[in-house]
mmCIF file of C-alpha atoms in Angstrom:
data_model
loop_
_atom_site.group_PDB
_atom_site.id
_atom_site.type_symbol
_atom_site.label_atom_id
_atom_site.label_comp_id
_atom_site.label_asym_id
_atom_site.label_seq_id
_atom_site.Cartn_x
_atom_site.Cartn_y
_atom_site.Cartn_z
ATOM 1 C CA MET A 1177 135.217 54.307 0.684
ATOM 2 C CA ALA A 1178 138.397 56.389 2.147
ATOM 3 C CA ALA A 1179 137.640 60.013 3.038
ATOM 4 C CA ALA A 1180 139.805 63.066 3.660
ATOM 5 C CA PRO A 1181 139.588 64.208 7.356
ATOM 6 C CA SER A 1182 138.096 67.556 6.134
ATOM 7 C CA ARG A 1183 134.986 65.393 4.614
ATOM 8 C CA LEU A 1184 134.119 63.716 8.246
ATOM 9 C CA ARG A 1185 132.555 66.888 9.597
ATOM 10 C CA SER A 1186 129.138 66.468 11.295
ATOM 11 C CA PRO A 1187 126.867 65.500 8.639
ATOM 12 C CA TRP A 1188 124.423 67.878 9.748
ATOM 13 C CA GLY A 1189 126.252 70.831 9.218
ATOM 14 C CA PRO A 1190 125.268 73.312 6.480
ATOM 15 C CA PRO A 1191 126.176 72.484 3.028
ATOM 16 C CA ARG A 1192 129.393 73.861 1.711
ATOM 17 C CA PRO A 1193 129.948 73.535 -1.966
ATOM 18 C CA GLY A 1194 132.605 75.206 -3.865
ATOM 19 C CA ARG A 1195 134.144 75.752 -7.285
ATOM 20 C CA GLY A 1196 134.445 71.919 -7.662
ATOM 21 C CA SER A 1197 130.677 71.949 -8.705
ATOM 22 C CA ILE A 1198 131.812 73.600 -12.131
ATOM 23 C CA PRO A 1199 133.708 70.640 -13.486
ATOM 24 C CA ILE A 1200 131.294 68.288 -12.326
ATOM 25 C CA LEU A 1201 128.243 70.073 -14.322
ATOM 26 C CA ARG A 1202 130.447 70.180 -17.432
ATOM 27 C CA ARG A 1203 131.076 66.498 -17.154
ATOM 28 C CA HIS A 1204 127.495 66.086 -16.791
ATOM 29 C CA PHE A 1205 126.647 68.215 -19.912
ATOM 30 C CA LEU A 1206 129.359 66.156 -21.932
ATOM 31 C CA VAL A 1207 127.981 63.056 -21.314
ATOM 32 C CA TRP A 1208 124.436 64.627 -21.863
ATOM 33 C CA ARG A 1209 125.271 65.816 -25.349
ATOM 34 C CA LYS A 1210 125.680 62.601 -26.755
ATOM 35 C CA THR A 1211 121.933 61.721 -26.163
ATOM 36 C CA ALA A 1212 120.532 65.027 -26.228
ATOM 37 C CA ILE A 1213 117.706 64.372 -28.623
ATOM 38 C CA THR A 1214 116.311 61.476 -26.798
ATOM 39 C CA THR A 1215 116.424 63.046 -23.605
ATOM 40 C CA VAL A 1216 114.996 66.264 -24.756
ATOM 41 C CA LEU A 1217 111.858 64.117 -26.109
ATOM 42 C CA GLY A 1218 111.358 61.786 -23.149
ATOM 43 C CA ASP A 1219 111.590 65.093 -20.793
ATOM 44 C CA VAL A 1220 108.896 66.652 -22.700
ATOM 45 C CA MET A 1221 106.416 64.179 -24.405
ATOM 46 C CA ASP A 1222 104.368 63.228 -20.973
ATOM 47 C CA PRO A 1223 103.254 66.880 -20.513
ATOM 48 C CA MET A 1224 102.890 67.603 -24.076
ATOM 49 C CA VAL A 1225 100.607 64.606 -24.815
ATOM 50 C CA ALA A 1226 98.769 65.753 -21.972
ATOM 51 C CA LEU A 1227 98.486 69.380 -22.904
ATOM 52 C CA LEU A 1228 97.550 68.260 -26.743
ATOM 53 C CA ALA A 1229 95.154 65.543 -25.722
ATOM 54 C CA LEU A 1230 93.255 67.199 -22.776
ATOM 55 C CA GLY A 1231 93.892 70.924 -23.824
ATOM 56 C CA PHE A 1232 92.674 70.330 -27.454
ATOM 57 C CA GLY A 1233 90.278 67.373 -26.829
ATOM 58 C CA LEU A 1234 88.732 67.319 -23.709
ATOM 59 C CA GLY A 1235 89.036 71.104 -23.434
ATOM 60 C CA SER A 1236 86.855 71.787 -26.413
ATOM 61 C CA LEU A 1237 83.796 69.969 -24.195
ATOM 62 C CA LEU A 1238 84.330 72.222 -21.348
ATOM 63 C CA PRO A 1239 83.765 75.886 -20.359
ATOM 64 C CA GLY A 1240 86.480 78.240 -19.713
ATOM 65 C CA ILE A 1241 88.087 78.769 -16.471
ATOM 66 C CA ASP A 1242 88.930 81.984 -15.079
ATOM 67 C CA GLY A 1243 87.624 83.511 -18.115
ATOM 68 C CA ALA A 1244 90.044 81.340 -20.634
ATOM 69 C CA PRO A 1245 90.046 78.527 -22.266
ATOM 70 C CA TYR A 1246 90.622 75.230 -20.910
ATOM 71 C CA ILE A 1247 93.691 74.702 -22.818
ATOM 72 C CA THR A 1248 95.338 77.783 -21.747
ATOM 73 C CA PHE A 1249 94.719 76.773 -17.964
ATOM 74 C CA LEU A 1250 96.035 73.748 -18.405
ATOM 75 C CA SER A 1251 99.430 74.863 -20.259
ATOM 76 C CA ALA A 1252 100.354 76.495 -16.982
ATOM 77 C CA GLY A 1253 100.041 73.244 -15.124
ATOM 78 C CA SER A 1254 102.033 71.417 -17.977
ATOM 79 C CA ILE A 1255 104.701 73.922 -17.491
ATOM 80 C CA CYS A 1256 105.123 72.897 -13.944
ATOM 81 C CA MET A 1257 104.510 69.251 -14.467
ATOM 82 C CA GLY A 1258 107.071 68.939 -17.193
ATOM 83 C CA ALA A 1259 109.528 70.684 -14.716
ATOM 84 C CA LEU A 1260 108.650 68.482 -12.079
ATOM 85 C CA TYR A 1261 109.105 65.182 -13.817
ATOM 86 C CA ALA A 1262 112.272 66.059 -15.413
ATOM 87 C CA ALA A 1263 114.076 67.368 -12.084
ATOM 88 C CA THR A 1264 112.612 63.980 -10.264
ATOM 89 C CA PHE A 1265 113.820 61.462 -13.175
ATOM 90 C CA GLU A 1266 117.353 63.207 -13.256
ATOM 91 C CA ALA A 1267 117.831 63.306 -9.350
ATOM 92 C CA THR A 1268 116.390 59.972 -8.718
ATOM 93 C CA TYR A 1269 117.115 57.253 -11.625
ATOM 94 C CA SER A 1270 120.022 59.143 -13.236
ATOM 95 C CA ALA A 1271 121.623 60.182 -10.116
ATOM 96 C CA PHE A 1272 121.371 56.593 -8.483
ATOM 97 C CA SER A 1273 122.883 55.117 -11.573
ATOM 98 C CA ARG A 1274 126.011 57.389 -11.408
ATOM 99 C CA LEU A 1275 125.971 56.771 -7.373
ATOM 100 C CA HIS A 1276 125.792 52.805 -7.559
ATOM 101 C CA LEU A 1277 126.231 51.369 -11.108
ATOM 102 C CA GLN A 1278 128.544 53.731 -12.595
ATOM 103 C CA ARG A 1279 130.433 54.777 -9.810
ATOM 104 C CA THR A 1280 130.936 57.889 -10.948
ATOM 105 C CA TRP A 1281 130.635 59.378 -7.283
ATOM 106 C CA ASP A 1282 133.455 56.882 -6.262
ATOM 107 C CA ALA A 1283 135.487 58.476 -8.833
ATOM 108 C CA MET A 1284 134.876 62.146 -8.343
ATOM 109 C CA LEU A 1285 135.121 61.498 -4.310
ATOM 110 C CA ASN A 1286 138.801 60.013 -4.864
ATOM 111 C CA THR A 1287 139.918 63.440 -6.191
ATOM 112 C CA PRO A 1288 140.076 66.893 -4.478
ATOM 113 C CA LEU A 1289 136.394 67.297 -5.057
ATOM 114 C CA SER A 1290 134.278 67.109 -1.768
ATOM 115 C CA LEU A 1291 131.054 65.521 -1.409
ATOM 116 C CA ASP A 1292 129.158 68.708 -0.815
ATOM 117 C CA ASP A 1293 130.509 69.667 -4.261
ATOM 118 C CA VAL A 1294 128.832 66.532 -5.996
ATOM 119 C CA VAL A 1295 125.685 67.086 -4.449
ATOM 120 C CA ALA A 1296 125.510 70.658 -5.188
ATOM 121 C CA ALA A 1297 126.228 69.622 -8.915
ATOM 122 C CA GLU A 1298 123.766 66.748 -9.053
ATOM 123 C CA ILE A 1299 121.060 69.362 -7.647
ATOM 124 C CA LEU A 1300 121.897 71.979 -10.271
ATOM 125 C CA TRP A 1301 122.498 69.526 -13.171
ATOM 126 C CA ALA A 1302 118.896 68.032 -12.328
ATOM 127 C CA GLY A 1303 117.563 71.481 -11.991
ATOM 128 C CA ALA A 1304 119.019 72.730 -15.618
ATOM 129 C CA LYS A 1305 117.109 69.693 -17.237
ATOM 130 C CA SER A 1306 114.098 70.616 -15.290
ATOM 131 C CA MET A 1307 114.422 74.234 -16.814
ATOM 132 C CA LYS A 1308 114.932 72.883 -20.309
ATOM 133 C CA SER A 1309 111.920 70.643 -19.966
ATOM 134 C CA GLY A 1310 109.676 73.821 -18.613
ATOM 135 C CA LEU A 1311 111.070 76.134 -21.428
ATOM 136 C CA ALA A 1312 110.138 73.651 -24.115
ATOM 137 C CA ILE A 1313 106.757 73.484 -23.015
ATOM 138 C CA LEU A 1314 106.497 77.309 -22.726
ATOM 139 C CA LEU A 1315 107.967 77.566 -26.222
ATOM 140 C CA VAL A 1316 105.325 75.459 -27.657
ATOM 141 C CA VAL A 1317 102.576 77.141 -25.622
ATOM 142 C CA ALA A 1318 103.799 80.352 -27.369
ATOM 143 C CA LEU A 1319 104.259 78.797 -30.788
ATOM 144 C CA LEU A 1320 100.614 77.119 -30.970
ATOM 145 C CA GLY A 1321 98.990 80.588 -29.877
ATOM 146 C CA VAL A 1322 97.889 78.986 -26.641
ATOM 147 C CA SER A 1323 99.358 82.113 -24.855
ATOM 148 C CA ARG A 1324 101.521 84.954 -26.079
ATOM 149 C CA GLU A 1325 100.989 87.362 -23.208
ATOM 150 C CA GLN A 1326 104.096 89.679 -21.844
ATOM 151 C CA THR A 1327 103.809 88.034 -18.505
ATOM 152 C CA LEU A 1328 105.274 84.869 -19.967
ATOM 153 C CA LEU A 1329 108.871 86.414 -20.029
ATOM 154 C CA TRP A 1330 108.820 85.911 -16.135
ATOM 155 C CA VAL A 1331 108.145 82.419 -16.355
ATOM 156 C CA PRO A 1332 111.545 81.306 -16.759
ATOM 157 C CA LEU A 1333 112.504 83.282 -13.635
ATOM 158 C CA VAL A 1334 110.099 81.075 -11.732
ATOM 159 C CA LEU A 1335 111.398 78.015 -13.472
ATOM 160 C CA VAL A 1336 114.593 78.472 -11.752
ATOM 161 C CA LEU A 1337 113.254 78.153 -8.174
ATOM 162 C CA LEU A 1338 110.814 75.258 -9.202
ATOM 163 C CA ALA A 1339 113.697 73.472 -10.712
ATOM 164 C CA VAL A 1340 115.961 73.385 -7.701
ATOM 165 C CA THR A 1341 113.040 72.990 -5.254
ATOM 166 C CA PHE A 1342 112.008 69.740 -7.160
ATOM 167 C CA ALA A 1343 115.470 68.508 -7.869
ATOM 168 C CA SER A 1344 116.471 69.111 -3.966
ATOM 169 C CA LEU A 1345 113.482 66.680 -2.896
ATOM 170 C CA ALA A 1346 114.235 64.183 -5.589
ATOM 171 C CA LEU A 1347 117.898 63.871 -4.223
ATOM 172 C CA VAL A 1348 116.621 63.370 -0.643
ATOM 173 C CA VAL A 1349 114.818 60.320 -1.862
ATOM 174 C CA THR A 1350 117.953 59.040 -3.605
ATOM 175 C CA ALA A 1351 120.248 59.520 -0.680
ATOM 176 C CA ILE A 1352 117.820 56.960 1.240
ATOM 177 C CA ALA A 1353 117.200 54.716 -1.802
ATOM 178 C CA LYS A 1354 118.423 51.172 -1.482
ATOM 179 C CA GLY A 1355 117.569 50.431 -5.301
ATOM 180 C CA PHE A 1356 115.789 51.682 -8.306
ATOM 181 C CA ASP A 1357 112.200 50.108 -6.915
ATOM 182 C CA PHE A 1358 112.458 52.580 -4.092
ATOM 183 C CA PHE A 1359 111.331 55.036 -6.314
ATOM 184 C CA LEU A 1360 108.500 53.862 -7.088
ATOM 185 C CA TYR A 1361 107.132 54.684 -3.613
ATOM 186 C CA TYR A 1362 108.219 58.322 -4.412
ATOM 187 C CA PHE A 1363 106.332 58.373 -7.482
ATOM 188 C CA THR A 1364 103.224 56.655 -6.434
ATOM 189 C CA LEU A 1365 103.003 58.297 -2.872
ATOM 190 C CA VAL A 1366 104.181 61.541 -3.723
ATOM 191 C CA VAL A 1367 104.753 62.979 -7.187
ATOM 192 C CA THR A 1368 101.182 61.680 -8.720
ATOM 193 C CA PRO A 1369 99.238 62.800 -5.830
ATOM 194 C CA MET A 1370 100.719 66.374 -6.287
ATOM 195 C CA VAL A 1371 100.028 66.198 -9.954
ATOM 196 C CA PHE A 1372 96.397 65.549 -9.450
ATOM 197 C CA LEU A 1373 95.755 67.667 -6.151
ATOM 198 C CA SER A 1374 97.841 70.862 -6.641
ATOM 199 C CA GLY A 1375 95.586 72.405 -9.579
ATOM 200 C CA VAL A 1376 97.566 71.142 -12.832
ATOM 201 C CA PHE A 1377 94.078 70.047 -14.377
ATOM 202 C CA PHE A 1378 91.436 71.557 -12.276
ATOM 203 C CA PRO A 1379 90.983 74.658 -9.633
ATOM 204 C CA VAL A 1380 92.009 73.152 -6.209
ATOM 205 C CA THR A 1381 88.732 74.911 -5.328
ATOM 206 C CA GLN A 1382 86.840 72.113 -6.466
ATOM 207 C CA LEU A 1383 88.251 69.994 -3.933
ATOM 208 C CA PRO A 1384 86.621 69.693 -0.381
ATOM 209 C CA ALA A 1385 87.235 72.547 1.489
ATOM 210 C CA ALA A 1386 88.866 70.922 4.027
ATOM 211 C CA LEU A 1387 91.493 69.438 1.939
ATOM 212 C CA VAL A 1388 92.145 72.752 0.327
ATOM 213 C CA GLY A 1389 94.434 74.412 3.009
ATOM 214 C CA ALA A 1390 96.441 71.399 3.409
ATOM 215 C CA LEU A 1391 97.107 70.603 -0.184
ATOM 216 C CA ARG A 1392 98.286 74.434 -0.326
ATOM 217 C CA TRP A 1393 101.674 73.108 1.222
ATOM 218 C CA LEU A 1394 102.282 70.562 -1.413
ATOM 219 C CA PRO A 1395 105.735 72.166 -3.181
ATOM 220 C CA LEU A 1396 104.023 71.887 -6.709
ATOM 221 C CA ALA A 1397 100.849 74.226 -5.641
ATOM 222 C CA PRO A 1398 102.752 77.582 -5.179
ATOM 223 C CA ALA A 1399 104.738 76.696 -8.391
ATOM 224 C CA ILE A 1400 101.434 76.663 -10.170
ATOM 225 C CA GLU A 1401 100.105 79.611 -8.237
ATOM 226 C CA LEU A 1402 102.957 81.577 -9.787
ATOM 227 C CA VAL A 1403 103.050 80.512 -12.987
ATOM 228 C CA ARG A 1404 99.243 80.174 -13.999
ATOM 229 C CA PRO A 1405 98.745 83.845 -13.602
ATOM 230 C CA LEU A 1406 101.446 84.689 -15.899
ATOM 231 C CA VAL A 1407 100.382 82.280 -18.650
ATOM 232 C CA LEU A 1408 96.905 83.873 -18.149
ATOM 233 C CA GLY A 1409 98.529 87.330 -18.651
ATOM 234 C CA ARG A 1410 98.381 88.738 -15.135
ATOM 235 C CA LEU A 1411 100.804 89.081 -12.089
ATOM 236 C CA PRO A 1412 100.345 86.512 -9.255
ATOM 237 C CA GLU A 1413 98.625 87.583 -6.387
ATOM 238 C CA HIS A 1414 101.051 87.588 -3.062
ATOM 239 C CA PRO A 1415 103.882 86.156 -5.020
ATOM 240 C CA TRP A 1416 106.356 86.536 -2.350
ATOM 241 C CA LEU A 1417 104.457 84.138 -0.300
ATOM 242 C CA ASN A 1418 105.000 81.420 -3.013
ATOM 243 C CA VAL A 1419 108.351 82.392 -3.733
ATOM 244 C CA LEU A 1420 109.567 82.327 0.449
ATOM 245 C CA GLN A 1421 107.675 78.709 0.725
ATOM 246 C CA LEU A 1422 109.447 77.462 -2.728
ATOM 247 C CA ALA A 1423 112.947 78.911 -1.496
ATOM 248 C CA ALA A 1424 112.208 77.376 1.977
ATOM 249 C CA THR A 1425 111.627 73.909 0.910
ATOM 250 C CA ALA A 1426 114.230 74.254 -1.566
ATOM 251 C CA LEU A 1427 117.043 75.052 1.164
ATOM 252 C CA ALA A 1428 115.741 72.392 3.695
ATOM 253 C CA ALA A 1429 115.617 69.888 1.130
ATOM 254 C CA ALA A 1430 119.083 70.535 -0.309
ATOM 255 C CA TRP A 1431 120.547 70.792 3.430
ATOM 256 C CA LEU A 1432 118.659 67.299 4.148
ATOM 257 C CA ALA A 1433 120.048 65.565 0.940
ATOM 258 C CA THR A 1434 123.568 66.955 1.761
ATOM 259 C CA ALA A 1435 123.142 65.466 5.275
ATOM 260 C CA LEU A 1436 121.953 62.236 4.163
ATOM 261 C CA MET A 1437 124.584 61.498 1.670
ATOM 262 C CA ARG A 1438 126.994 62.202 4.294
ATOM 263 C CA ARG A 1439 126.055 60.117 6.368
ATOM 264 C CA ARG A 1440 125.539 57.375 3.514
ATOM 265 C CA LEU A 1441 128.967 57.763 2.228
ATOM 266 C CA LEU A 1442 131.241 59.354 4.548
ATOM 267 C CA ARG A 1443 130.514 57.117 7.740
#
């Protein structure tokens, strides 16, 4: 692929996206609009099934946690899990399809758009779909009366940070993937352990004490620590520490994804 000289700077320099990301986002939206209903169902069904089956089914057999019914405790984890899966699928399988099968990236890079514009747009688009999934589950939580606390109004702001973080991490994997099968490693070795060990289904304090401190650094853990108190009707403890961890993870992952894409496509 031919590249303009301005695109051949050191791959490890900071990302420098510009206004070119905006038409790319519009392009993704116009394509998505054609299959909006099916993609919305796909984004929310898995977390919703877990919420309804475990929350109402298993939850009726379990005592409350932190003074709240189990389904209320679980709903916070379901919101974060929905955001995680939506961002991950979009920034891996869908982004890889645009990169290799559809050759969409090739077409865009043969215009004045820069690679940094394309990468930033992919992160933002995956983040937007992540937000959509998280907000859909949040709406169901409110409509079912699982939680109607005023603090739920803060959840969308938290979801913005979660969405960008999860999307950036997934795009790092896409940058090194050789084929669709490679994503199975990420889901099996990273996503699934995060879901089961970050407090989605039970308090992490139930795990061995030696693991609790280490699991705190999983990206999903601070997300749940921010969202769960809001669902339960209170403000998070030490919120800025969790925000700082997520922001640092998002920044580092976005930078790494950009650098790896530069090495892959512009060398």
